[in-house]
CSV table of C-alpha atoms in Angstrom, one decimal:
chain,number,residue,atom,x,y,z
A,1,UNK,CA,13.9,12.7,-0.4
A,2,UNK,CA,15.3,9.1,-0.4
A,3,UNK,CA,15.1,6.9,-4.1
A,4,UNK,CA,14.6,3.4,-3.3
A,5,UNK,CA,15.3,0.4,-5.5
A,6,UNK,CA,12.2,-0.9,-6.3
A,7,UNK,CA,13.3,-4.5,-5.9
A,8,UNK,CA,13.8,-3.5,-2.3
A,9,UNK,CA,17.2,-4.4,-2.1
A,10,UNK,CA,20.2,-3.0,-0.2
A,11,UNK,CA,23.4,-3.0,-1.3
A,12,UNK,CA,26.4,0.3,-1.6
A,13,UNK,CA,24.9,2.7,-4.1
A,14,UNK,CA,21.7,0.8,-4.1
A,15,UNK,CA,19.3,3.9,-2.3
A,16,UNK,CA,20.6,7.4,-2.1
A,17,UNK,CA,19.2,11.2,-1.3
A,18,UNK,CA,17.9,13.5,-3.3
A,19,UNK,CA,17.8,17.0,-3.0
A,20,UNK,CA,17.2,20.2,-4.6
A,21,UNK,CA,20.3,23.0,-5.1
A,22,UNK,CA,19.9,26.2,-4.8
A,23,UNK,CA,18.0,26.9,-8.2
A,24,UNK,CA,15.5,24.4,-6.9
A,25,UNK,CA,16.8,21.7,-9.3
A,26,UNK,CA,16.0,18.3,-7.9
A,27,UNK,CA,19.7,16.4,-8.1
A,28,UNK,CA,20.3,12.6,-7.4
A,29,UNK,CA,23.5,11.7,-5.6
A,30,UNK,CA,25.4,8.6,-6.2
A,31,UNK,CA,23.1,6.0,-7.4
A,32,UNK,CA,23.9,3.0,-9.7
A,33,UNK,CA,21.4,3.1,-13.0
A,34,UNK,CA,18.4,1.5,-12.3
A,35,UNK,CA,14.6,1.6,-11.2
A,36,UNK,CA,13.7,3.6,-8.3
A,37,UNK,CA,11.0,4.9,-5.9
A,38,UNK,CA,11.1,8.1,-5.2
A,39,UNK,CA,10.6,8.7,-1.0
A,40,UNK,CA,9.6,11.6,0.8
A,41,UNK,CA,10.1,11.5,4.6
A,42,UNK,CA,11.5,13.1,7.5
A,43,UNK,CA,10.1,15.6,9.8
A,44,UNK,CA,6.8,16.9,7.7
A,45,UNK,CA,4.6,17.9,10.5
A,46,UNK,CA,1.2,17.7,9.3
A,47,UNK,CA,2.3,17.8,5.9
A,48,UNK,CA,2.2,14.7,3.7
A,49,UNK,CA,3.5,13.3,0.0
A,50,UNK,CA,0.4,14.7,-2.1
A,51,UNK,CA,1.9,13.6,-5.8
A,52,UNK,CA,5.5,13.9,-7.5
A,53,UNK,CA,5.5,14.4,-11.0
A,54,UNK,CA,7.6,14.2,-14.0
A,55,UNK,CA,6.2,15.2,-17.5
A,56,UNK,CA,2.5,15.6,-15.8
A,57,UNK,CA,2.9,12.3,-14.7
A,58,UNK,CA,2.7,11.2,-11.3
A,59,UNK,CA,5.3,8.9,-9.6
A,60,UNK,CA,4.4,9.1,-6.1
A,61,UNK,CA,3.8,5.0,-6.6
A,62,UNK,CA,5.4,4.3,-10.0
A,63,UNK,CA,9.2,3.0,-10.4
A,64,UNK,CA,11.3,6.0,-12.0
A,65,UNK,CA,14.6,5.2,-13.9
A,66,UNK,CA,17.7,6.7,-12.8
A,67,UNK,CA,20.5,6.5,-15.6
A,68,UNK,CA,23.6,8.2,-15.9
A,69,UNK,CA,21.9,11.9,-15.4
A,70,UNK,CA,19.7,13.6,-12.5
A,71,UNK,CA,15.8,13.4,-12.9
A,72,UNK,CA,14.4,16.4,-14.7
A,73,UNK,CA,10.9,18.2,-14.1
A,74,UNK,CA,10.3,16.4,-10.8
A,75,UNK,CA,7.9,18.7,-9.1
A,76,UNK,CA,6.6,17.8,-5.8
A,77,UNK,CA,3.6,18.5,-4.0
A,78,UNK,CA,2.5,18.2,-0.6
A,79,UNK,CA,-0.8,18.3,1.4
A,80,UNK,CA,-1.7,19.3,4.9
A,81,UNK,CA,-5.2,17.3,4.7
A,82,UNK,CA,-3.9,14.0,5.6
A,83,UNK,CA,-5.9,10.9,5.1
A,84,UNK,CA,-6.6,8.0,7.8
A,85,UNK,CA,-8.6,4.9,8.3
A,86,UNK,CA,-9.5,3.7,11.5
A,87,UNK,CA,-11.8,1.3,13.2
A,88,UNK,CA,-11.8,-1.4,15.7
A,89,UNK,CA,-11.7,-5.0,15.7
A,90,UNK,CA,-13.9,-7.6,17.9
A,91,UNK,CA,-14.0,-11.2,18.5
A,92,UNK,CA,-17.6,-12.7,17.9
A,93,UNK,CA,-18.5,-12.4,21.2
A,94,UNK,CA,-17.7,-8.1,20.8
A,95,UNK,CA,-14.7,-8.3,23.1
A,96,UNK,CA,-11.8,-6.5,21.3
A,97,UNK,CA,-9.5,-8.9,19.8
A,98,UNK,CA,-5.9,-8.1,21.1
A,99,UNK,CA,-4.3,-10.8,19.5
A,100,UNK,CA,-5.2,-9.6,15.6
A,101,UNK,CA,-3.3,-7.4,13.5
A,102,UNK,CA,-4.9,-5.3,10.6
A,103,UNK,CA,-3.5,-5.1,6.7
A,104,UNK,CA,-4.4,-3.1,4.1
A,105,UNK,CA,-3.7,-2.7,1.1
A,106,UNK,CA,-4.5,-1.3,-2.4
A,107,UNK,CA,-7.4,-2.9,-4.5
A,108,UNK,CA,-4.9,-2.7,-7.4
A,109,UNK,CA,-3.5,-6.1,-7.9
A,110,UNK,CA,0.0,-4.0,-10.4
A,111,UNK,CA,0.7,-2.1,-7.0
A,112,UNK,CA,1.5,-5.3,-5.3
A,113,UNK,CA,4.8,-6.1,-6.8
A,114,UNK,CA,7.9,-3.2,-7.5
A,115,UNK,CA,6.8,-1.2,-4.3
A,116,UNK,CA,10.0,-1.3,-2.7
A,117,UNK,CA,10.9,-2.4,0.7
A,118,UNK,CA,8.1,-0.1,2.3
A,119,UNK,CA,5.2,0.5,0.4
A,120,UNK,CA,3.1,3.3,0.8
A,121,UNK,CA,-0.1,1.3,-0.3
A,122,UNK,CA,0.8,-1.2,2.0
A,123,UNK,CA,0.5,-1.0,5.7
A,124,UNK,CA,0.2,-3.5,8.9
A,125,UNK,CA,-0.9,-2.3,12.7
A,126,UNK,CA,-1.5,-4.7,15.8
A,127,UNK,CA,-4.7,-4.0,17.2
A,128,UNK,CA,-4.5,-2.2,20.6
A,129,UNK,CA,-5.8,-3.0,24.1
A,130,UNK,CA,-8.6,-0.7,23.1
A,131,UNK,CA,-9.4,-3.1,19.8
A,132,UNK,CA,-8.7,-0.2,18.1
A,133,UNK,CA,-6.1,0.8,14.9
A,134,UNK,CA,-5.7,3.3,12.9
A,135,UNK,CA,-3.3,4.1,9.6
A,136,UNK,CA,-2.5,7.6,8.2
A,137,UNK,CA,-0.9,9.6,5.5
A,138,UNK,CA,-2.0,6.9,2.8
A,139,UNK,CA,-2.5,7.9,-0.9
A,140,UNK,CA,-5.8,8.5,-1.8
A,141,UNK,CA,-6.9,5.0,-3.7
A,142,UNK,CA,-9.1,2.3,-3.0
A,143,UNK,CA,-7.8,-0.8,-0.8
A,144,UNK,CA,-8.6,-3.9,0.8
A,145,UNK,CA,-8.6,-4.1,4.7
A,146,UNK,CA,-8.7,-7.4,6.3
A,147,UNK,CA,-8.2,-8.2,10.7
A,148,UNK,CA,-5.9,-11.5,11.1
A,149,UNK,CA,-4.8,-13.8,13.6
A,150,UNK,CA,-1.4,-11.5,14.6
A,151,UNK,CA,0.7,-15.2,13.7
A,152,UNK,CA,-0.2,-14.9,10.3
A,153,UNK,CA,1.2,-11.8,9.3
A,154,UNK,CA,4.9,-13.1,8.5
A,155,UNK,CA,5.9,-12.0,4.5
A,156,UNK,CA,1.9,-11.1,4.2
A,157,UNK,CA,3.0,-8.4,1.4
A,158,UNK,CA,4.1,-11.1,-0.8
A,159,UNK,CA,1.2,-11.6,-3.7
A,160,UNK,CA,0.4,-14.9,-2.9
A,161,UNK,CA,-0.5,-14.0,0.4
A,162,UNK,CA,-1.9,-10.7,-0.5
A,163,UNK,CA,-4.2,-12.9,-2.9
A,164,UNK,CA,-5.6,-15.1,0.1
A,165,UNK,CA,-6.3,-12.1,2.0
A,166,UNK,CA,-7.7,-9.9,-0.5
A,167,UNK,CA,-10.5,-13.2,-0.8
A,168,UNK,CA,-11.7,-12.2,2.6
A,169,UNK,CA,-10.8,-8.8,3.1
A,170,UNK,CA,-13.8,-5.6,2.5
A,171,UNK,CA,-12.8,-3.1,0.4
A,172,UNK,CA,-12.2,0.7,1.7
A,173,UNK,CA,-11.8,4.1,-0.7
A,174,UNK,CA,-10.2,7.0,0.7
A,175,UNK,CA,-10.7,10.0,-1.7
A,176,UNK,CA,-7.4,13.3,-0.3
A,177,UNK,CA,-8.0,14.7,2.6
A,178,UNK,CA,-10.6,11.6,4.1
């Protein structure tokens, strides 16, 4: 478990672990006060982040605030029915279109700013030699899905962009487990 600044900066003391002891008490180490989003990573298999909770509350997505004391009643829960969207991308004349890269994103306009320097609503893939791409492990939501010229991609999560794109862009819903 890795907390994240949401501002997705990195500086000493900025992002840290968390882990649970041995009474399976989730402890933060060595983070400055601030807001954070709470990671889960590493080697999960076919497992994936289902929700994490505080107070019945989840935070999977949402900015916690660390102050000068762990995080109490985080409870964590994971899922082995992992989600994905896939599909391929042609050119108007059918062939597959190498050059274009595919974004995605959620629907939810509030989930485009404090996400952190990797969002988990937010996800890019270059088309392969197939035409084909493919995203997994996203929360369950609904999101926009657009196929751009690969050279336009630079800073695309930045809501200005995310707003052009979002004009032209079809909207997807992925319901757990999809």
């Amino acid at each position: 478990i890795t907390l994240d600044p949401v501002d997705g900066r990195s500086f000493i003391g900025a992002s840290g672990k968390g882990q649970f002891d041995a009474d399976s008490q989730f402890k933060t180490l060595g983070l400055v006060p601030g807001r954070y989003l709470l990671r889960v990573g590493g080697s999960l298999g076919a497992w994936a982040l289902s929700s994490a909770t505080i107070g019945g509350r989840d935070v999977s997505d949402m900015p916690i605030a660390i102050e000068s004391t762990d995080v109490n009643g985080l409870v964590i829960t994971l899922t082995d029915r992992q989600t994905s969207v896939t599909g391929a991308v042609r050119d108007a004349s059918g062939a597959s279109d190498v050059s274009a890269s595919v974004l995605l994103f959620s629907a939810d306009r509030t989930r485009w700013t404090d996400a952190g320097a990797s969002p988990r609503r937010m996800r890019s893939a270059r088309v392969a030699a197939a035409g084909t791409f493919s995203f997994t492990g996203l929360p369950a939501g609904d999101y926009l899905i657009v196929a751009v010229d690969d050279r336009v991609t630079a800073n695309w999560t930045d809501p200005k962009r995310l707003a052009v794109f979002a004009a032209v862009a079809s909207r997807v819903t992925v319901a757990p487990g999809d």
